[in-house]
Amino acid sequence: MNSASAPAATGSPVGQINQPSSPPQSSNAIGAVSQPKNFSPLVRQFLDYLKLERHFSDYTIKSYGADLIQFGQFLNGEIGAGSAMQTQQAFAQGMPLDERLLKCEPLTIREFLAYLYGQNYTKSTTARKLATLRSFYKFLIRRGLLSVNPLSTIRTPKQEKRLPKTLDLEQVQKLLDAPGDADLLSARDKAMLEVLYSSGMRVSELVELEMQDIDLQEGVLRVRGKGRKDRLTPIGSQAIKALQRYFELRQHDSRCQQSTHASRVFLNKHGEPLSTRSVRRKLDKYLVQAGLDPGISPHTLRHSFATHLLNNGADLRSVQELLGHQSLSTTQIYTHLTTNRIKQAYDAAHPRANEGTIPHPAATGRDLPRYQKAV
């Protein structure tokens, strides 16, 4: 398939994937994070470490920074003032935030957890914030600034194991048809949704796609995953067609052509790179148009991608590689979504599956409680 012509951009044209460029030598790792006046230099060093040494994505660094800013505000008494009596008593007024961070004790962490609980944070969000603090204090220990991690005795709240929400094929089709491709922005949105579903990439990976990462002739993308771990992932004919249409319209748009961000694939109407929040807003719009559940997120397309592959016979290891999961156990959650399909195939194919037995409800449509009572 011939590659569509694309807007002028720095780097190589669409159709050939270049080798990754060398990592930046300097960064403003926290530029996207709203910084209070007393922003901690220790936190700044930690976020720079995540970017320059660990190669975390800007989106992940922004999340870490937001968690640490919130914790700093708690230590300063700016939030949770009514519940942090120990914090208020232990830290003298005017003490620099860095000193407060270094003198933090397990009791302070527990008070912070109590504050989060009082604010109705979910267990998963609380666990993520604790993970941020654990990483931060491990960093301080490695730098020789602390000898004991104040979170060493803090247990992470047990999280509910919830199966990923997915769309069926009919719902996916409705969503992908919603934008149309009559104009530049509609064509961009259609290409965006097609690529998300066709590749299974994360939305944070989507917004960082560059023109040189796309090879339409071969039908592959280079995805910059977590920790700067690049992977090649194929895309289907419908995604290729949508990208070709988008590039065809984009090359006639002066703002895209003249943008300093022209190397990015997905730009807004001002020629700026789309943010993950912008992608979510676009998705919300098309969910309404398609008459689908407004609670669906961009990650739902990733879940649907994995589930549909497994339902159609893909092996778990291949799906792991396509998703960019480091551990196979992370991918195995999708196998729970395919149990009924496997049971139906078994009941239909095995010569003794139903001989003298009570068929499984997945094969007969009977409700599960009655089945369990019968056996």
XYZ file of C-alpha atoms in Angstrom:
375
model
C 0.000 0.000 0.000
C 1.399 3.365 -0.960
C 1.892 5.903 1.761
C -0.220 9.045 1.642
C 1.656 12.308 1.313
C 1.972 14.048 4.646
C 2.552 17.562 5.933
C 6.054 18.867 5.873
C 7.765 18.072 9.117
C 11.162 17.789 10.641
C 12.623 14.304 10.452
C 11.876 11.665 7.856
C 8.623 11.449 5.888
C 5.877 8.983 6.634
C 6.735 5.644 5.103
C 10.087 5.019 6.766
C 10.764 4.533 10.441
C 14.037 6.073 11.586
C 16.173 4.931 14.480
C 15.239 6.638 17.756
C 16.972 9.923 18.374
C 19.325 10.262 21.328
C 17.722 11.249 24.619
C 17.618 14.923 25.551
C 20.520 16.240 27.605
C 18.441 18.593 29.686
C 14.807 18.919 30.565
C 12.180 20.803 32.423
C 10.636 17.662 33.819
C 8.005 19.469 35.814
C 7.063 22.138 33.332
C 3.569 20.728 32.983
C 3.025 20.547 36.749
C 1.578 23.520 38.579
C 4.294 24.512 41.038
C 3.558 26.235 44.353
C 5.852 29.009 45.528
C 7.619 26.707 47.992
C 8.092 23.879 45.492
C 10.618 21.428 46.915
C 14.058 21.251 45.270
C 14.189 17.591 46.346
C 11.009 16.879 44.408
C 12.434 18.726 41.410
C 15.571 16.553 41.542
C 13.442 13.421 41.806
C 11.331 14.311 38.770
C 14.440 15.143 36.745
C 15.827 11.737 37.746
C 12.640 10.063 36.482
C 12.959 11.804 33.137
C 16.704 11.735 32.495
C 17.682 8.431 34.109
C 14.490 6.367 34.171
C 13.099 7.807 30.922
C 9.551 8.072 32.226
C 6.978 9.736 29.977
C 5.961 13.353 30.547
C 2.480 12.166 31.483
C 3.824 9.838 34.193
C 6.164 12.514 35.531
C 3.283 14.956 35.696
C 1.293 12.453 37.768
C 4.213 11.875 40.154
C 4.693 15.623 40.501
C 1.023 16.232 41.263
C 1.080 13.529 43.971
C 4.173 15.002 45.617
C 2.823 18.543 45.455
C -0.317 17.363 47.222
C 1.772 15.654 49.910
C 3.853 18.812 50.321
C 0.697 20.872 50.747
C -0.426 18.425 53.421
C 2.882 18.768 55.269
C 2.594 22.552 55.091
C -0.921 22.464 56.539
C -2.418 23.917 53.345
C -4.793 20.946 53.073
C -6.085 18.533 55.686
C -5.389 21.021 58.473
C -8.118 19.623 60.706
C -6.841 16.047 60.660
C -3.071 16.417 60.751
C -2.516 17.285 64.410
C 0.765 15.402 64.624
C 2.026 17.100 61.493
C 1.173 20.542 62.832
C 2.771 19.857 66.212
C 5.933 18.143 64.967
C 6.908 20.674 62.326
C 7.762 24.165 63.470
C 6.291 27.063 61.556
C 8.546 28.301 58.780
C 10.501 25.045 58.401
C 11.486 24.554 54.725
C 9.480 21.902 52.922
C 12.590 19.869 52.104
C 13.351 19.581 55.817
C 9.774 18.511 56.506
C 10.036 15.847 53.816
C 13.277 14.517 55.295
C 11.856 14.426 58.844
C 8.603 12.763 57.831
C 7.596 9.822 60.052
C 5.240 6.857 59.514
C 2.578 8.557 61.648
C 2.555 11.494 59.235
C 2.059 9.111 56.314
C -0.854 7.487 58.143
C -2.425 10.899 58.729
C -2.040 11.629 55.032
C -3.809 8.341 54.266
C -6.588 9.333 56.653
C -6.901 12.635 54.803
C -7.174 10.831 51.449
C -9.806 8.511 52.903
C -11.778 11.497 54.167
C -11.656 13.005 50.689
C -13.200 9.796 49.259
C -10.228 8.857 47.110
C -10.540 5.359 45.679
C -8.264 2.581 46.881
C -6.526 2.482 43.506
C -5.784 6.224 43.585
C -4.557 5.991 47.178
C -2.326 3.055 46.229
C -0.875 5.061 43.349
C -0.099 8.025 45.618
C 1.588 5.686 48.106
C 3.647 4.191 45.267
C 4.780 7.707 44.339
C 5.885 8.396 47.909
C 7.690 5.045 48.134
C 9.636 5.811 44.964
C 10.465 9.324 46.177
C 11.812 8.165 49.533
C 13.776 5.316 47.930
C 15.371 7.991 45.743
C 16.317 10.025 48.838
C 17.854 6.926 50.461
C 19.901 6.160 47.339
C 21.138 9.749 47.397
C 22.289 9.274 50.985
C 19.836 11.820 52.397
C 17.895 9.285 54.472
C 18.657 5.940 56.062
C 15.095 4.737 56.754
C 12.071 4.881 54.472
C 9.081 6.271 56.443
C 6.817 4.066 54.318
C 8.574 0.818 55.222
C 5.837 -0.078 57.735
C 2.938 1.322 55.684
C 0.788 -1.243 53.909
C -0.827 -0.451 50.595
C -4.636 -0.721 50.784
C -5.939 -3.880 49.178
C -7.562 -3.038 45.875
C -10.675 -4.528 44.381
C -9.883 -6.721 41.396
C -12.128 -5.398 38.669
C -12.235 -6.748 35.164
C -11.478 -4.196 32.452
C -14.475 -2.623 30.748
C -14.630 -3.470 27.045
C -16.741 -2.730 23.987
C -18.191 -5.381 21.723
C -17.556 -5.238 17.979
C -20.824 -3.456 17.215
C -20.090 -0.764 19.798
C -16.571 -0.289 18.453
C -17.959 0.149 14.943
C -20.447 2.784 16.114
C -17.692 4.716 17.871
C -15.243 4.578 14.967
C -17.933 5.698 12.513
C -18.997 8.681 14.639
C -16.392 11.305 13.598
C -16.636 10.950 9.818
C -13.802 12.412 7.730
C -15.332 15.328 5.826
C -12.953 17.941 7.261
C -9.514 18.061 8.846
C -10.552 17.837 12.495
C -13.083 15.068 11.870
C -10.522 13.113 9.847
C -7.971 13.616 12.631
C -10.391 12.311 15.253
C -11.342 9.300 13.154
C -7.670 8.472 12.568
C -6.997 8.898 16.275
C -9.735 6.452 17.305
C -8.848 3.969 14.568
C -5.193 3.956 15.650
C -6.104 3.499 19.328
C -8.246 0.457 18.568
C -6.039 -0.963 15.810
C -2.803 -0.779 17.821
C -3.954 -1.032 21.442
C -1.563 1.746 22.403
C -2.013 3.915 25.476
C -3.408 7.405 24.961
C -0.155 8.840 26.371
C 1.677 6.971 23.593
C -0.775 8.187 20.960
C -0.241 11.894 21.652
C 3.541 11.454 21.416
C 3.453 9.772 17.996
C 5.646 11.509 15.425
C 5.491 11.412 11.655
C 8.715 9.403 11.481
C 7.120 6.721 13.677
C 4.599 5.753 10.986
C 5.221 3.447 8.048
C 1.985 3.252 6.083
C 3.492 1.066 3.380
C 4.371 -1.656 5.879
C 1.419 -0.898 8.144
C 3.456 -0.524 11.337
C 3.986 2.111 14.004
C 6.882 2.639 16.347
C 5.394 3.243 19.786
C 7.408 4.953 22.497
C 6.303 3.014 25.535
C 6.893 3.377 29.246
C 10.517 3.774 30.268
C 11.555 4.642 26.697
C 10.962 1.051 25.637
C 10.062 1.336 21.975
C 8.046 -1.361 20.239
C 6.763 -1.918 16.729
C 3.068 -2.604 16.409
C 1.027 -3.316 13.282
C -2.106 -1.405 12.327
C -4.965 -2.579 10.143
C -6.195 -1.374 6.784
C -8.935 0.822 8.263
C -6.447 2.679 10.457
C -4.112 3.113 7.475
C -6.979 4.469 5.380
C -7.983 6.905 8.134
C -4.399 8.162 8.518
C -4.055 8.640 4.756
C -7.227 10.734 4.673
C -6.051 12.809 7.652
C -2.618 13.435 6.103
C -4.245 14.356 2.784
C -6.267 17.115 4.463
C -3.520 18.152 6.856
C -1.021 18.995 4.115
C -3.360 21.757 2.920
C -3.689 23.353 6.373
C -1.293 26.272 6.846
C -1.319 26.090 10.649
C -0.222 22.475 10.585
C 2.355 23.138 7.880
C 3.893 26.093 9.706
C 3.661 24.643 13.204
C 6.864 24.185 15.169
C 5.301 20.872 16.237
C 4.709 19.626 12.688
C 6.631 16.445 13.453
C 3.818 15.355 15.787
C 1.044 13.329 14.185
C -1.973 14.647 16.067
C -2.274 18.436 16.315
C -5.128 20.651 17.464
C -6.671 23.426 15.375
C -3.930 25.820 16.479
C -1.127 23.524 15.366
C -0.250 22.451 18.918
C 0.134 18.790 19.983
C -3.026 17.202 21.350
C -2.977 16.453 25.074
C -4.325 13.306 26.697
C -7.117 15.427 28.165
C -8.037 16.662 24.685
C -8.269 13.082 23.451
C -10.607 12.263 26.331
C -12.837 15.247 25.492
C -13.001 14.188 21.850
C -13.905 10.652 22.873
C -16.671 11.924 25.172
C -18.141 13.849 22.243
C -18.264 10.798 19.982
C -19.614 8.539 22.710
C -22.648 10.816 22.914
C -23.003 10.831 19.122
C -22.800 7.033 19.005
C -25.206 6.582 21.925
C -22.639 4.707 24.020
C -21.812 4.689 27.732
C -20.231 8.066 28.608
C -18.090 6.302 31.226
C -15.934 4.741 28.511
C -12.330 5.981 28.480
C -9.582 5.863 25.831
C -8.135 2.929 27.787
C -11.353 1.008 27.082
C -10.264 0.791 23.443
C -6.988 -0.744 24.623
C -8.894 -3.279 26.715
C -11.183 -4.033 23.773
C -8.187 -4.481 21.456
C -6.665 -7.118 23.747
C -9.926 -8.935 24.425
C -10.922 -9.111 20.759
C -7.494 -10.473 19.809
C -7.757 -13.238 22.408
C -11.341 -13.998 21.403
C -10.151 -14.556 17.854
C -7.318 -16.903 18.729
C -4.285 -14.701 19.392
C -1.868 -16.168 21.924
C -1.277 -14.417 25.222
C 2.434 -13.794 24.640
C 1.778 -11.970 21.361
C -0.874 -9.795 22.994
C 1.598 -9.005 25.774
C 4.134 -7.758 23.225
C 1.549 -5.708 21.347
C 0.388 -4.038 24.560
C 3.933 -3.378 25.742
C 3.390 -5.169 29.063
C 6.587 -6.068 30.913
C 4.931 -8.948 32.752
C 2.692 -11.623 31.291
C 0.650 -11.548 34.508
C -0.519 -8.040 33.590
C -1.898 -9.355 30.307
C -3.528 -12.388 31.917
C -6.383 -10.292 33.308
C -7.850 -10.337 29.796
C -8.116 -14.118 29.868
C -10.934 -13.780 32.413
C -12.941 -11.924 29.790
C -12.687 -14.821 27.354
C -13.751 -17.662 29.672
C -17.270 -17.934 28.237
C -15.909 -18.124 24.690
C -13.507 -20.903 25.677
C -16.241 -22.823 27.503
C -18.612 -22.499 24.565
C -15.922 -23.816 22.215
C -15.226 -26.713 24.567
C -18.888 -27.668 24.930
C -19.381 -27.487 21.184
C -16.279 -29.487 20.237
C -15.529 -32.069 22.930
C -17.353 -35.391 22.327
C -18.026 -35.948 26.025
C -18.529 -32.343 27.110
C -22.307 -32.652 27.542
C -22.831 -36.420 27.501
C -24.725 -37.228 30.690
C -23.817 -33.906 32.279
C -25.504 -30.625 32.969
C -24.326 -28.119 30.351
C -22.568 -24.972 31.497
C -24.762 -21.820 31.368
C -22.304 -20.228 28.939
C -23.369 -22.847 26.392
C -27.083 -22.958 27.178
C -28.062 -19.492 28.319
C -29.163 -20.794 31.750
C -28.530 -18.526 34.684
C -25.461 -19.312 36.782
C -27.130 -19.619 40.242
C -29.494 -22.340 38.975
C -26.575 -24.140 37.353
C -24.539 -24.069 40.568
C -27.503 -25.397 42.548
C -27.993 -28.215 40.055
C -24.403 -29.425 40.286
